[in-house]
Coordinates of C-alpha atoms in Angstrom, one line a residue:
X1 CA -7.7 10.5 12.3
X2 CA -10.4 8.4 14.3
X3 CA -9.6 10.0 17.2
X4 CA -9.6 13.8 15.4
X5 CA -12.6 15.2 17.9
X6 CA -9.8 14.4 20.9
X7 CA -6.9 15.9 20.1
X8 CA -6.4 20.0 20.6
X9 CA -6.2 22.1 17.4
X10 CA -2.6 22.6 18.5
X11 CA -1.8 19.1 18.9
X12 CA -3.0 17.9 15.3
X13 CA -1.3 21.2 13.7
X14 CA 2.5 19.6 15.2
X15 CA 1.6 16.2 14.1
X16 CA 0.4 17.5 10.7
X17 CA 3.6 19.2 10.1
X18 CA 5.5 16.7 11.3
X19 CA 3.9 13.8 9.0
X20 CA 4.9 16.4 6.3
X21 CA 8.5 16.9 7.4
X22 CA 8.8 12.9 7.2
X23 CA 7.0 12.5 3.9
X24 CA 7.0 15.7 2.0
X25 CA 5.9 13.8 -1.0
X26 CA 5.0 9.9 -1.0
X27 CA 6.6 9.7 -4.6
X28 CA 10.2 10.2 -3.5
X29 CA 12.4 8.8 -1.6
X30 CA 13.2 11.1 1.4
X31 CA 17.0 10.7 1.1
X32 CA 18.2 13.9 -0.3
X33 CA 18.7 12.3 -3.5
X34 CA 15.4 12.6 -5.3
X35 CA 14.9 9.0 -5.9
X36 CA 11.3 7.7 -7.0
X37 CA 9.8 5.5 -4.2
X38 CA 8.7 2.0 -6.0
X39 CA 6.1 -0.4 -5.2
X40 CA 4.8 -0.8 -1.5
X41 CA 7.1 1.5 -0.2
X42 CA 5.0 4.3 -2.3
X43 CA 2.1 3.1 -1.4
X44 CA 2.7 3.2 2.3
X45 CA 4.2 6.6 2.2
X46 CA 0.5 7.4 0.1
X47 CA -1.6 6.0 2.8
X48 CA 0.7 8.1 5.1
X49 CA 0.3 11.4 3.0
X50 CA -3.7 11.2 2.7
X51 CA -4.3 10.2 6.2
X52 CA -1.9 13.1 7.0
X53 CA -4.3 15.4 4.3
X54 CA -7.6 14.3 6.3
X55 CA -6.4 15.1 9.6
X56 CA -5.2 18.7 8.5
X57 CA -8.3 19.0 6.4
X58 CA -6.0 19.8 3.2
X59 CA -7.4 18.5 0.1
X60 CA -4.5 19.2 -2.1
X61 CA -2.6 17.0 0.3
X62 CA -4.8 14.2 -0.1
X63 CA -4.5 14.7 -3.8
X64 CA -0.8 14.4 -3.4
X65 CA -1.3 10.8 -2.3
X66 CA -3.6 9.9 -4.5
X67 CA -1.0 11.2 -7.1
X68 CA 1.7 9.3 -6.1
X69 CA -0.6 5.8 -7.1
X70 CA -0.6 5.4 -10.8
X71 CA 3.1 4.0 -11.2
X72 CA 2.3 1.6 -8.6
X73 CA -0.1 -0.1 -11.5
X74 CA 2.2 0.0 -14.4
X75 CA 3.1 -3.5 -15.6
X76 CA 6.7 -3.4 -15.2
X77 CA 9.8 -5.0 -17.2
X78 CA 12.3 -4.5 -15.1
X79 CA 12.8 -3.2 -11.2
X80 CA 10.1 -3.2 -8.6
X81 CA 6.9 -3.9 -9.6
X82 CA 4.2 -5.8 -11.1
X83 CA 5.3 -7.8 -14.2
X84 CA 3.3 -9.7 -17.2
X85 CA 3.5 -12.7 -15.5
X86 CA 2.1 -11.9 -12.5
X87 CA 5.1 -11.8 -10.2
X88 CA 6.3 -8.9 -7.6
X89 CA 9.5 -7.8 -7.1
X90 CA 10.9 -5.0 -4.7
X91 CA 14.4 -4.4 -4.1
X92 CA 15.6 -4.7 -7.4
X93 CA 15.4 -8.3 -7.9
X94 CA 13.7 -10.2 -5.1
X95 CA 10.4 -12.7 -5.5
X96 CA 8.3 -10.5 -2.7
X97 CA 4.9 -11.2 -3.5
X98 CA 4.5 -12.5 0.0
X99 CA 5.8 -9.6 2.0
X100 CA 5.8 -6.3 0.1
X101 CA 3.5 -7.6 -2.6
X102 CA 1.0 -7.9 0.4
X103 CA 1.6 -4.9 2.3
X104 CA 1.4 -3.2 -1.2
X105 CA -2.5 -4.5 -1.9
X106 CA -3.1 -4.5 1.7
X107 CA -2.7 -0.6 2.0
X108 CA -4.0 0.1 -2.1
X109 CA -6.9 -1.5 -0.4
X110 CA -7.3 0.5 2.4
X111 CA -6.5 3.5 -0.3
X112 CA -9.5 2.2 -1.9
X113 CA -12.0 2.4 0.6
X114 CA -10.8 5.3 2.2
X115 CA -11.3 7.3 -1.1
X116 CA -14.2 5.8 -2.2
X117 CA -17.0 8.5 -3.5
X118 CA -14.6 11.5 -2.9
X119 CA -12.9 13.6 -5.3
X120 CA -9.8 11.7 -5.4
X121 CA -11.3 7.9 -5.7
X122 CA -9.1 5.3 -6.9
X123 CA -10.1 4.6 -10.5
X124 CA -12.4 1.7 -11.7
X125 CA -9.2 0.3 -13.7
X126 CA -6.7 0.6 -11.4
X127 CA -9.5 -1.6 -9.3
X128 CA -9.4 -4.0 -11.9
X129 CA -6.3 -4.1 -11.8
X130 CA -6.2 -5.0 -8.0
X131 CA -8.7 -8.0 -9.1
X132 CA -6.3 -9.3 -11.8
X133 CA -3.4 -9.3 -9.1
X134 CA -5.1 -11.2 -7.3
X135 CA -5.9 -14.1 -9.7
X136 CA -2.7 -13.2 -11.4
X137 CA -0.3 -12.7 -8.8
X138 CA -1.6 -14.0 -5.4
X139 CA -3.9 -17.2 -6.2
X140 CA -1.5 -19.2 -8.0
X141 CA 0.7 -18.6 -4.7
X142 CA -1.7 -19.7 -1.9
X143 CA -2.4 -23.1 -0.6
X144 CA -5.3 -23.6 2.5
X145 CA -4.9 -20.2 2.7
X146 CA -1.2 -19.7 3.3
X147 CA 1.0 -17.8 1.2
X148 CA 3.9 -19.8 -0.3
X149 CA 7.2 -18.9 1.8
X150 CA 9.4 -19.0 -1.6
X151 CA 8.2 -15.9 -2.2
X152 CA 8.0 -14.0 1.3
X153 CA 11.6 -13.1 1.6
X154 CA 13.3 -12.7 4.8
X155 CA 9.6 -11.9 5.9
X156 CA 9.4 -16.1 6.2
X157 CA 11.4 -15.8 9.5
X158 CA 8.9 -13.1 11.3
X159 CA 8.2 -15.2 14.6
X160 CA 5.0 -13.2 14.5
X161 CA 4.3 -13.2 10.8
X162 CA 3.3 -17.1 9.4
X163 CA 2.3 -18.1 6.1
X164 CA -1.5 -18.2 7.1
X165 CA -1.5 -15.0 9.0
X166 CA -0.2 -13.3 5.7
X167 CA -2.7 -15.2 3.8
X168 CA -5.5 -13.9 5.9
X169 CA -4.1 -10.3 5.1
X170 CA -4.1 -10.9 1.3
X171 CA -8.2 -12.5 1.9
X172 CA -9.4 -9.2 4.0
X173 CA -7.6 -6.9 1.9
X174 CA -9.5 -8.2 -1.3
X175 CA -12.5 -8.8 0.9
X176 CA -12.4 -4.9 1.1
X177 CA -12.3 -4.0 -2.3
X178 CA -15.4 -6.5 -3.2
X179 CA -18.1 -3.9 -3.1

């Protein structure tokens, strides 16, 4: 997308339809079975979609991802998701605040500022919502600015990946919604 003004007409026309053959729609599950995608693994596949919509210049695209956001913020009871108590879980029945629950804010945030001011803008609650995660869901979990490994999965043996470094994540992307 940065690098649009580069790149032949030709060029971004394959990788367009491409990024649509791969993601056809950031709600489902592209398995053949028409299962709903759930928690960060939506919200990647909606970051995909409206970058995908920007670079082809298709608005209805970029609608499409922002469409695919408003289960993301539904306090669930059971499954993936946000819950009353301010825990994450993805896959079923795993404590992931620390690895999906991160990469999940980390790319709602980036959702936010991307769409900030257009037609499709993430919406003052689901914001606020962001904001109470973070108290809620993320706060209670750091110490010195690490996130606690009980709840980073198999994510807490990434050589690359360290308690502090996903702390800093969590920081910036709630840095980037503070506007």
């Amino acid at each position: 997308v940065l690098m649009y003004d580069r790149f032949e007409p030709e060029m971004i026309a394959r990788y367009g339809r491409a990024m649509g053959a791969m993601i056809p729609d950031p709600g489902i599950r592209a398995n053949g079975y028409n299962t709903p995608e759930t928690g960060a693994n939506r919200v990647d596949k909606a970051l995909i979609a409206a970058l995908h919509g920007i670079l082809v210049r298709d608005g209805a695209r970029i609608a499409q991802a922002n469409a695919a956001l408003p289960p993301v913020f539904e306090i669930v009871a059971s499954g993936d998701g946000y819950y009353k108590d301010g825990s994450f879980i993805q896959h079923r029945d795993i404590a992931y605040t620390g690895s999906y629950g991160v990469v999940m804010i980390d790319g709602l945030s980036k959702l936010v500022r991307l769409l900030d001011g257009s037609s499709w803008e993430i919406s003052s609650a689901q914001v606020k919502t962001l904001y109470n995660w973070f108290r809620y869901s993320f706060e209670p979990l750091m110490h010195d600015g690490a996130i606690l490994d009980m709840v980073r999965g198999r994510a807490a043996a990434r050589q690359n990946s360290d308690s502090y470094t996903i702390g800093r994540t969590v920081m910036h992307a709630f840095q980037r919604i503070s506007y």
